[in-house]
Short mmCIF file of C-alpha atoms and ligand atoms in Angstrom, two decimals:
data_model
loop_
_atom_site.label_atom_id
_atom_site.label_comp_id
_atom_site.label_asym_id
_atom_site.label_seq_id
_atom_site.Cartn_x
_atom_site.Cartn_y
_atom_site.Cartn_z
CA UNK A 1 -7.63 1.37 -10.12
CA UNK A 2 -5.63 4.29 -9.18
CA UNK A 3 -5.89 4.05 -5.75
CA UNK A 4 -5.08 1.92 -2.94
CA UNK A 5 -7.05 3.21 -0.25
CA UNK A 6 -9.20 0.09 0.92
CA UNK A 7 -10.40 -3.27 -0.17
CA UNK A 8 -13.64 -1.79 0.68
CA UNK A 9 -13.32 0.08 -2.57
CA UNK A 10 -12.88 -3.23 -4.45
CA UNK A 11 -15.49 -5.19 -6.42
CA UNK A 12 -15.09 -8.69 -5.94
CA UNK A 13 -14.04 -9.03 -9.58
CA UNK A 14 -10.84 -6.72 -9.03
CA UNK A 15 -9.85 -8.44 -5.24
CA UNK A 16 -10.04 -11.94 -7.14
CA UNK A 17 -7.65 -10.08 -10.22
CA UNK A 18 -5.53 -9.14 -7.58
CA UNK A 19 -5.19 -12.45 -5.85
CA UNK A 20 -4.51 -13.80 -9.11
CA UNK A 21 -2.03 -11.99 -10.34
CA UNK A 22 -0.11 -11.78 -6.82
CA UNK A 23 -0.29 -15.74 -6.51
CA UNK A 24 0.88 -15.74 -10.54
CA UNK A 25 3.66 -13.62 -9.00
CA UNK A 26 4.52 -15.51 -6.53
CA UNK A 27 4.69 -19.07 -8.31
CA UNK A 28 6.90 -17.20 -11.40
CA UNK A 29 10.84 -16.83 -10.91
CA UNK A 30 11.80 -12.98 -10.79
CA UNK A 31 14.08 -13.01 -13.89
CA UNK A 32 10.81 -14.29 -16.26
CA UNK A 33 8.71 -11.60 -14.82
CA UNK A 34 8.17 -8.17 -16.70
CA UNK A 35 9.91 -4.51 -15.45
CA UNK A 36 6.16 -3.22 -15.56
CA UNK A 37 7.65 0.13 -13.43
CA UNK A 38 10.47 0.74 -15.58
CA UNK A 39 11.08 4.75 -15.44
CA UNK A 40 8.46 5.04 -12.42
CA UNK A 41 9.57 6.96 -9.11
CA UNK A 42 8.03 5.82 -5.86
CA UNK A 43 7.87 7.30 -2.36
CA UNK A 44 7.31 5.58 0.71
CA UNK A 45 6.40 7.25 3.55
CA UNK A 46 6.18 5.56 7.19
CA UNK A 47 5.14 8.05 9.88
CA UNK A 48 4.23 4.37 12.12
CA UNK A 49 7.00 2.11 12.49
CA UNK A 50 7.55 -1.16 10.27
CA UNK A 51 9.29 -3.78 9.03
CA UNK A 52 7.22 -6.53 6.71
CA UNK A 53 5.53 -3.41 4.92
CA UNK A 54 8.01 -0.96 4.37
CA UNK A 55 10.94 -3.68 3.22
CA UNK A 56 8.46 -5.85 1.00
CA UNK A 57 6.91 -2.30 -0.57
CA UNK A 58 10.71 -1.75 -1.33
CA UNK A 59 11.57 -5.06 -2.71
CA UNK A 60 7.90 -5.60 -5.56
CA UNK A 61 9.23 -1.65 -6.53
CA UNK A 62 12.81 -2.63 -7.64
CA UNK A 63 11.48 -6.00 -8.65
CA UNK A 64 9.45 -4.37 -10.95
CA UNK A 65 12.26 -1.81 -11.87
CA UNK A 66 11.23 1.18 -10.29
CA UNK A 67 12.73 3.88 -8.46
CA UNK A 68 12.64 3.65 -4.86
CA UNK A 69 12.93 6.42 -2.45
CA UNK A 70 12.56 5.94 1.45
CA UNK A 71 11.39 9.27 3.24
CA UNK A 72 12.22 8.66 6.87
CA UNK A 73 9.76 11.86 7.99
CA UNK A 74 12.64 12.13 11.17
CA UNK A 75 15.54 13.46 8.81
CA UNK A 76 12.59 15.06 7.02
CA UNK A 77 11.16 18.58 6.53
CA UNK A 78 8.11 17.15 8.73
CA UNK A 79 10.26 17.86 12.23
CA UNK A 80 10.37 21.52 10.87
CA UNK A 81 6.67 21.60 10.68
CA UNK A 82 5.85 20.57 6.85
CA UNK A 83 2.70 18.80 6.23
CA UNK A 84 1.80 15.62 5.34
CA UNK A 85 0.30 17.60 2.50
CA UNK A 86 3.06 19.94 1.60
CA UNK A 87 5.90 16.57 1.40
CA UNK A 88 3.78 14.57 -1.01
CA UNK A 89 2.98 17.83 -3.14
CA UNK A 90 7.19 18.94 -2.79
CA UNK A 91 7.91 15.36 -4.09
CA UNK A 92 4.83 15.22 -6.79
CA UNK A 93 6.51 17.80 -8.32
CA UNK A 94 9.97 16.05 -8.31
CA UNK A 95 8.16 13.58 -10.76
CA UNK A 96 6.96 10.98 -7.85
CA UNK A 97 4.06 9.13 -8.92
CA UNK A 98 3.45 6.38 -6.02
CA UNK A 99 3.27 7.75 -2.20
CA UNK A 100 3.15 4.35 0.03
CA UNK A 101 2.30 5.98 2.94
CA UNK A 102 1.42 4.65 6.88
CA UNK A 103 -0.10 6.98 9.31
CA UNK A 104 -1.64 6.79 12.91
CA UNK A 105 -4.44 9.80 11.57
CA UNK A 106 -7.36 8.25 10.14
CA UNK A 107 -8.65 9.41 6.49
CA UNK A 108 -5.19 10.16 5.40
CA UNK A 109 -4.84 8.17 2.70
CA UNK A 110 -8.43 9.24 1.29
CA UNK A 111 -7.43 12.52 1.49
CA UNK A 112 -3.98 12.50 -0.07
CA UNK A 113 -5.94 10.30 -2.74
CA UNK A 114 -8.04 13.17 -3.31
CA UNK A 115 -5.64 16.05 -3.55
CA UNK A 116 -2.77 14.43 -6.10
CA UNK A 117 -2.81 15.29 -10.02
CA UNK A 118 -4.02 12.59 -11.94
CA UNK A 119 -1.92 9.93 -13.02
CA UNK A 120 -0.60 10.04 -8.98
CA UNK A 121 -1.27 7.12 -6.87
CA UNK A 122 -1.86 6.67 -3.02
CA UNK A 123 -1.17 3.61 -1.35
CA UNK A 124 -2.53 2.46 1.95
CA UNK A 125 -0.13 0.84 3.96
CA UNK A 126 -1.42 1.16 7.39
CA UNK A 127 -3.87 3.68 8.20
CA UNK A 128 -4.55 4.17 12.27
CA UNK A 129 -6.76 1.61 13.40
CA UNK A 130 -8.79 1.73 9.92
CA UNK A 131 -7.55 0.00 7.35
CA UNK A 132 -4.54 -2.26 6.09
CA UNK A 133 -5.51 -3.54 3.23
CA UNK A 134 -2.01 -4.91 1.44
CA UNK A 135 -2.07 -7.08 4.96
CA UNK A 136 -5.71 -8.24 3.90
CA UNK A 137 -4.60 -9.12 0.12
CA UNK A 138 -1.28 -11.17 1.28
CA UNK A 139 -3.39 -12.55 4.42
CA UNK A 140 -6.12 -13.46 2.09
CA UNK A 141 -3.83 -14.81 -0.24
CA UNK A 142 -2.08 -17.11 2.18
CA UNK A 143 -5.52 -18.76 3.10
CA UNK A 144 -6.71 -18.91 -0.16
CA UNK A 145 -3.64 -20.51 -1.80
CA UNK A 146 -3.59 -23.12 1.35
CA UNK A 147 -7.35 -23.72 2.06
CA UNK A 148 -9.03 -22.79 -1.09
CA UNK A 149 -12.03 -20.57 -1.46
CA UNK A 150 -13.12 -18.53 1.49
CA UNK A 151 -16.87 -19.54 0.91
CA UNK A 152 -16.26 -22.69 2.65
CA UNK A 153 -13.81 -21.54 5.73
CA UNK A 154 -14.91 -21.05 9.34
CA UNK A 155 -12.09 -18.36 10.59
CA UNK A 156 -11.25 -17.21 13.92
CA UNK A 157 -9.78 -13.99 14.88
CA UNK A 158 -8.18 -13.52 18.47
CA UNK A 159 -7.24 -11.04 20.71
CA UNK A 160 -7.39 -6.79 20.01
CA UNK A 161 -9.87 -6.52 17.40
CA UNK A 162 -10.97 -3.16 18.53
CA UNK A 163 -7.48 -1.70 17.58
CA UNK A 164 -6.62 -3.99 15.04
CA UNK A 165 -6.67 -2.31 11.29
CA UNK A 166 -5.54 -5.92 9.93
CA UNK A 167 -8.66 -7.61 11.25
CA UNK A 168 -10.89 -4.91 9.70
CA UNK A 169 -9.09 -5.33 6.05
CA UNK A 170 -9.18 -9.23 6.76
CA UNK A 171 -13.25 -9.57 7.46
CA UNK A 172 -13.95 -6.26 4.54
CA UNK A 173 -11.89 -8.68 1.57
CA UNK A 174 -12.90 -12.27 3.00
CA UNK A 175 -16.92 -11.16 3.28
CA UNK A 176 -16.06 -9.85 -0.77
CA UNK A 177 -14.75 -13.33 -1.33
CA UNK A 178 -17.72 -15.01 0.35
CA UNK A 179 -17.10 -15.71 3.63
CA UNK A 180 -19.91 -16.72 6.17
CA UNK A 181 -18.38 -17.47 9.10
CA UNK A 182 -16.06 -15.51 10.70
CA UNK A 183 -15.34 -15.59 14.83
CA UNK A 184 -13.87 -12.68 16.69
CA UNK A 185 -12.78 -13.76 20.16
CA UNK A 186 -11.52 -11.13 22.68
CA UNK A 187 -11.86 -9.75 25.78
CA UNK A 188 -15.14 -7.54 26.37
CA UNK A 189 -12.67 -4.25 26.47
CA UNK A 190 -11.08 -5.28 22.90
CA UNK A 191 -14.12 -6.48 21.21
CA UNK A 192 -15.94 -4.41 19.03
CA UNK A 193 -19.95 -3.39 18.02
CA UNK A 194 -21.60 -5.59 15.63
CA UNK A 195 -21.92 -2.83 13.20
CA UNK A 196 -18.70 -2.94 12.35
CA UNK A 197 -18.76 -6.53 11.54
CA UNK A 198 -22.03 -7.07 11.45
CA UNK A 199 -21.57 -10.95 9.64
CA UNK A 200 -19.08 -12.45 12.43
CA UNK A 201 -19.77 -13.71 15.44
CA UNK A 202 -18.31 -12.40 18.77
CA UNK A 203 -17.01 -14.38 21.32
CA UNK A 204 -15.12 -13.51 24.66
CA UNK A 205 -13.71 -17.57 24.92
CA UNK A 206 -11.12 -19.30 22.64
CA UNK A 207 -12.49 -22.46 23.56
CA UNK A 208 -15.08 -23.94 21.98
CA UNK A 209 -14.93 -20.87 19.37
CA UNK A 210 -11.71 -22.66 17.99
CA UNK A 211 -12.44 -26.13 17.83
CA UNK A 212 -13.73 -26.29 14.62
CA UNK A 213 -12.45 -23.72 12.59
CA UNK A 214 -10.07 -23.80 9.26
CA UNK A 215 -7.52 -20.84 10.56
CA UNK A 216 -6.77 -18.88 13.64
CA UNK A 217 -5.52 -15.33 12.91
CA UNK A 218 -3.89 -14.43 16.34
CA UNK A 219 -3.47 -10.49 16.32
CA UNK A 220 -0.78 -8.38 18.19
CA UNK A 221 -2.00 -6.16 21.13
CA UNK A 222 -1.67 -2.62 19.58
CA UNK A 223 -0.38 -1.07 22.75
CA UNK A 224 0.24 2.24 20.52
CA UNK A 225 -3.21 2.42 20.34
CA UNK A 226 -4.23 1.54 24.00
CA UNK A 227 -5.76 4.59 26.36
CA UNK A 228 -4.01 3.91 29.68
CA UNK A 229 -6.92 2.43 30.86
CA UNK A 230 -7.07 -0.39 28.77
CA UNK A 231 -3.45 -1.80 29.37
CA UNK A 232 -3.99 -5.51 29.77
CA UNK A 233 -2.89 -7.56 32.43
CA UNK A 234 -0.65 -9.28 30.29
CA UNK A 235 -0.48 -12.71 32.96
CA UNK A 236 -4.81 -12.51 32.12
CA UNK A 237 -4.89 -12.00 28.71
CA UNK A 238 -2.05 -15.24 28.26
CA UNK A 239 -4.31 -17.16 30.26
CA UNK A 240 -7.27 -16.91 28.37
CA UNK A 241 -6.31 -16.11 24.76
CA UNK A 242 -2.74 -17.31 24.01
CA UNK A 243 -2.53 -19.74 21.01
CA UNK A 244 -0.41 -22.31 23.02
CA UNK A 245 0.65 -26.21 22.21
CA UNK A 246 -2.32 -26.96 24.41
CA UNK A 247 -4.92 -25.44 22.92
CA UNK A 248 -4.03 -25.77 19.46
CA UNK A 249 -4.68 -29.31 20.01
CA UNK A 250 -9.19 -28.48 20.27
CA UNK A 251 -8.67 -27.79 16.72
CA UNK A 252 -8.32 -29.52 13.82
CA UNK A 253 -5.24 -30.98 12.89
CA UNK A 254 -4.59 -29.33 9.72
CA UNK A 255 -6.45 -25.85 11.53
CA UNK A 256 -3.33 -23.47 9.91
CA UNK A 257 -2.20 -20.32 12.75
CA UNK A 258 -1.20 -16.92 11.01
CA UNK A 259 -0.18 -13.77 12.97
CA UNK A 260 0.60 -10.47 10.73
CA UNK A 261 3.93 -9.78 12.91
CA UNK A 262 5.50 -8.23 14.96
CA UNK A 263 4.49 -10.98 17.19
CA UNK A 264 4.80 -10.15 21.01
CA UNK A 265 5.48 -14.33 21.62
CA UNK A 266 4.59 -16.08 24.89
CA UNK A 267 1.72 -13.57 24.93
CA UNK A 268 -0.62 -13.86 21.82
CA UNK A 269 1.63 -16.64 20.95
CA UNK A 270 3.33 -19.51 22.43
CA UNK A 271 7.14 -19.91 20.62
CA UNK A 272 6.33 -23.81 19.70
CA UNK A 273 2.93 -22.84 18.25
CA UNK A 274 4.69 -19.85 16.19
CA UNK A 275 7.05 -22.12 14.91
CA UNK A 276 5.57 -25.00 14.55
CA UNK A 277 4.05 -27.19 12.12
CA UNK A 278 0.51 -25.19 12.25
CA UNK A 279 2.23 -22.11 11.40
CA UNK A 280 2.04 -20.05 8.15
CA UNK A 281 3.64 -16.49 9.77
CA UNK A 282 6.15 -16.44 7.55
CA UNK A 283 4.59 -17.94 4.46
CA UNK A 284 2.26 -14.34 5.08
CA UNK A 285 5.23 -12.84 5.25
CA UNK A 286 6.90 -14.15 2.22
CA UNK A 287 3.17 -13.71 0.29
CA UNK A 288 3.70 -9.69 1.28
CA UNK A 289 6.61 -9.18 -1.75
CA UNK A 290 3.98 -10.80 -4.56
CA UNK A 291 1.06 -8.88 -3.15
CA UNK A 292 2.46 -5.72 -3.41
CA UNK A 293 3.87 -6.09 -6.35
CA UNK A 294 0.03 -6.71 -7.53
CA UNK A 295 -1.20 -3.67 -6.20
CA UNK A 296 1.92 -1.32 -7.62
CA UNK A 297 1.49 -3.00 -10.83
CA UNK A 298 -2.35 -2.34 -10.57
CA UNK A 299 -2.32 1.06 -9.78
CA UNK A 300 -0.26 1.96 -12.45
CA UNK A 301 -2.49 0.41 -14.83
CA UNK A 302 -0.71 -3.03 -15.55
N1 LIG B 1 2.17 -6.65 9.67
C1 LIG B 1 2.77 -5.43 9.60
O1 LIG B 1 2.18 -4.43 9.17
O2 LIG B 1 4.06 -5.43 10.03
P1 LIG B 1 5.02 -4.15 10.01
O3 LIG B 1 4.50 -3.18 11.03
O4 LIG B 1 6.39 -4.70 10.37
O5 LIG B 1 4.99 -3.55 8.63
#
């Protein structure tokens, strides 16, 4: 795998040798674990804000003894008009061989992917409203290492799935892994065409959708991504779809709540419901430094 581009580009074989060697990862202290990037300069470039990305990219790099350099494209050449294009080629040739890169323009990635020399790698670490796929692997990760195989989960999904790249890397790897049932629950202006997902089910009500299923994924309203005409009213959308206290208790006891952060709370989520017992946000959050040290290790051929 030289790439990183989409788990839609994975056979089931190499998501499940991901999986395992980020979950190995994450059960193994750092000092027993192998400098597998020893000599190895990587770039990341954010052109989309982040936190959880960007810092856990960072952190599996120098874990696995890398070089780490952080491009901030708004002390870059990019304000004088370089391109995307022209950066990763200027820093290709300074001996870079890993661009982590997150963009708002969809088919980036791919396209960087296509133009580097061999022996270059392109990771995907947030791509418009397309992709997200090191979310998917640490989200998938988190439910597989707490509910077991996806086969045998019922999943919900709530809120903006129309603008929401982590849903569409969450349904492309769990449908690899064998999922059959997987709810998307959202207003009529956030939910999406079947096509797109054409194994879940859609739903515009949290309740009954909820009351049986293994994990909620709440999702944060992308209001980057929003035309002005499809602003919420916030008080509307709380009242329907906000994982609250209340709610929480249709499901299942041991029904576990994730949310891939930055949460806007008291609106996709209540505070006692994102901290409380239910909750895994963090555990995701903590799975994000194994995970990508997976796919850094991967692309470089370890
Ligand atoms: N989940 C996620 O991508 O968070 P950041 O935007 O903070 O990286």
């Amino acid at each position: 795998m030289q790439h990183f581009v989409s788990l839609q580009d994975l056979t089931r074989q190499e998501l499940e040798n991901l999986l395992d060697a980020a979950e190995q990862r994450s059960t193994t202290p750092l000092a027993q674990q192998s400098a597998t990037l020893q000599g190895i300069s990587i770039a990341s470039l954010f052109y989309e804000p982040s936190t959880r990305t960007r810092v856990s990219f960072e952190l599996a790099a120098k874990h696995l003894g890398a070089h780490f350099v952080d491009i901030n494209p708004a002390l870059s050449s990019n304000v004088k008009g370089e391109t995307v294009w022209d950066t990763v080629a200027t820093l290709q040739a300074m001996g870079i061989s890993q661009f982590i890169v997150r963009t708002a323009q969809a088919g980036l990635p791919r396209q960087l992917a296509q133009k580097v020399a061999s022996g270059v790698s392109v990771i995907n670490a947030g791509e418009a409203d397309i992709a997200h796929p090191s979310q998917g692997l640490l989200d998938l990760m988190t439910v597989r290492q707490l509910k077991g195989d996806l086969d045998k989960l019922s999943i919900a999904i709530v809120g903006d799935i129309a603008h929401s790249r982590v849903a569409r890397s969450f349904y492309a790897g769990a449908m690899l892994l064998g999922c059959k049932d997987i709810r998307l629950i959202a207003p009529d202006a956030w939910q999406v065409s079947p096509e797109h997902f054409p194994s879940a089910t859609l739903s515009d009500s949290l309740i009954p959708a909820i009351e049986d299923v293994d994990i909620i994924m709440a999702l944060r309203i992308q209001r980057e991504r929003l035309d002005s005409g499809e602003i919420p009213d916030i008080e509307t959308y709380r009242a329907r779809y906000s994982i609250t206290e209340e709610r929480l208790q249709r499901a299942h006891p041991d029904t576990l709540v994730m949310h891939p952060g930055p949460m806007n709370r008291n609106v996709e989520i209540s505070d006692a419901v994102a901290d409380g017992p239910q909750s895994v946000i963090f555990r995701q959050v903590r799975a994000g430094v194994p995970a990508r040290m997976a796919i850094l290790s991967a692309v470089s051929g370890h």
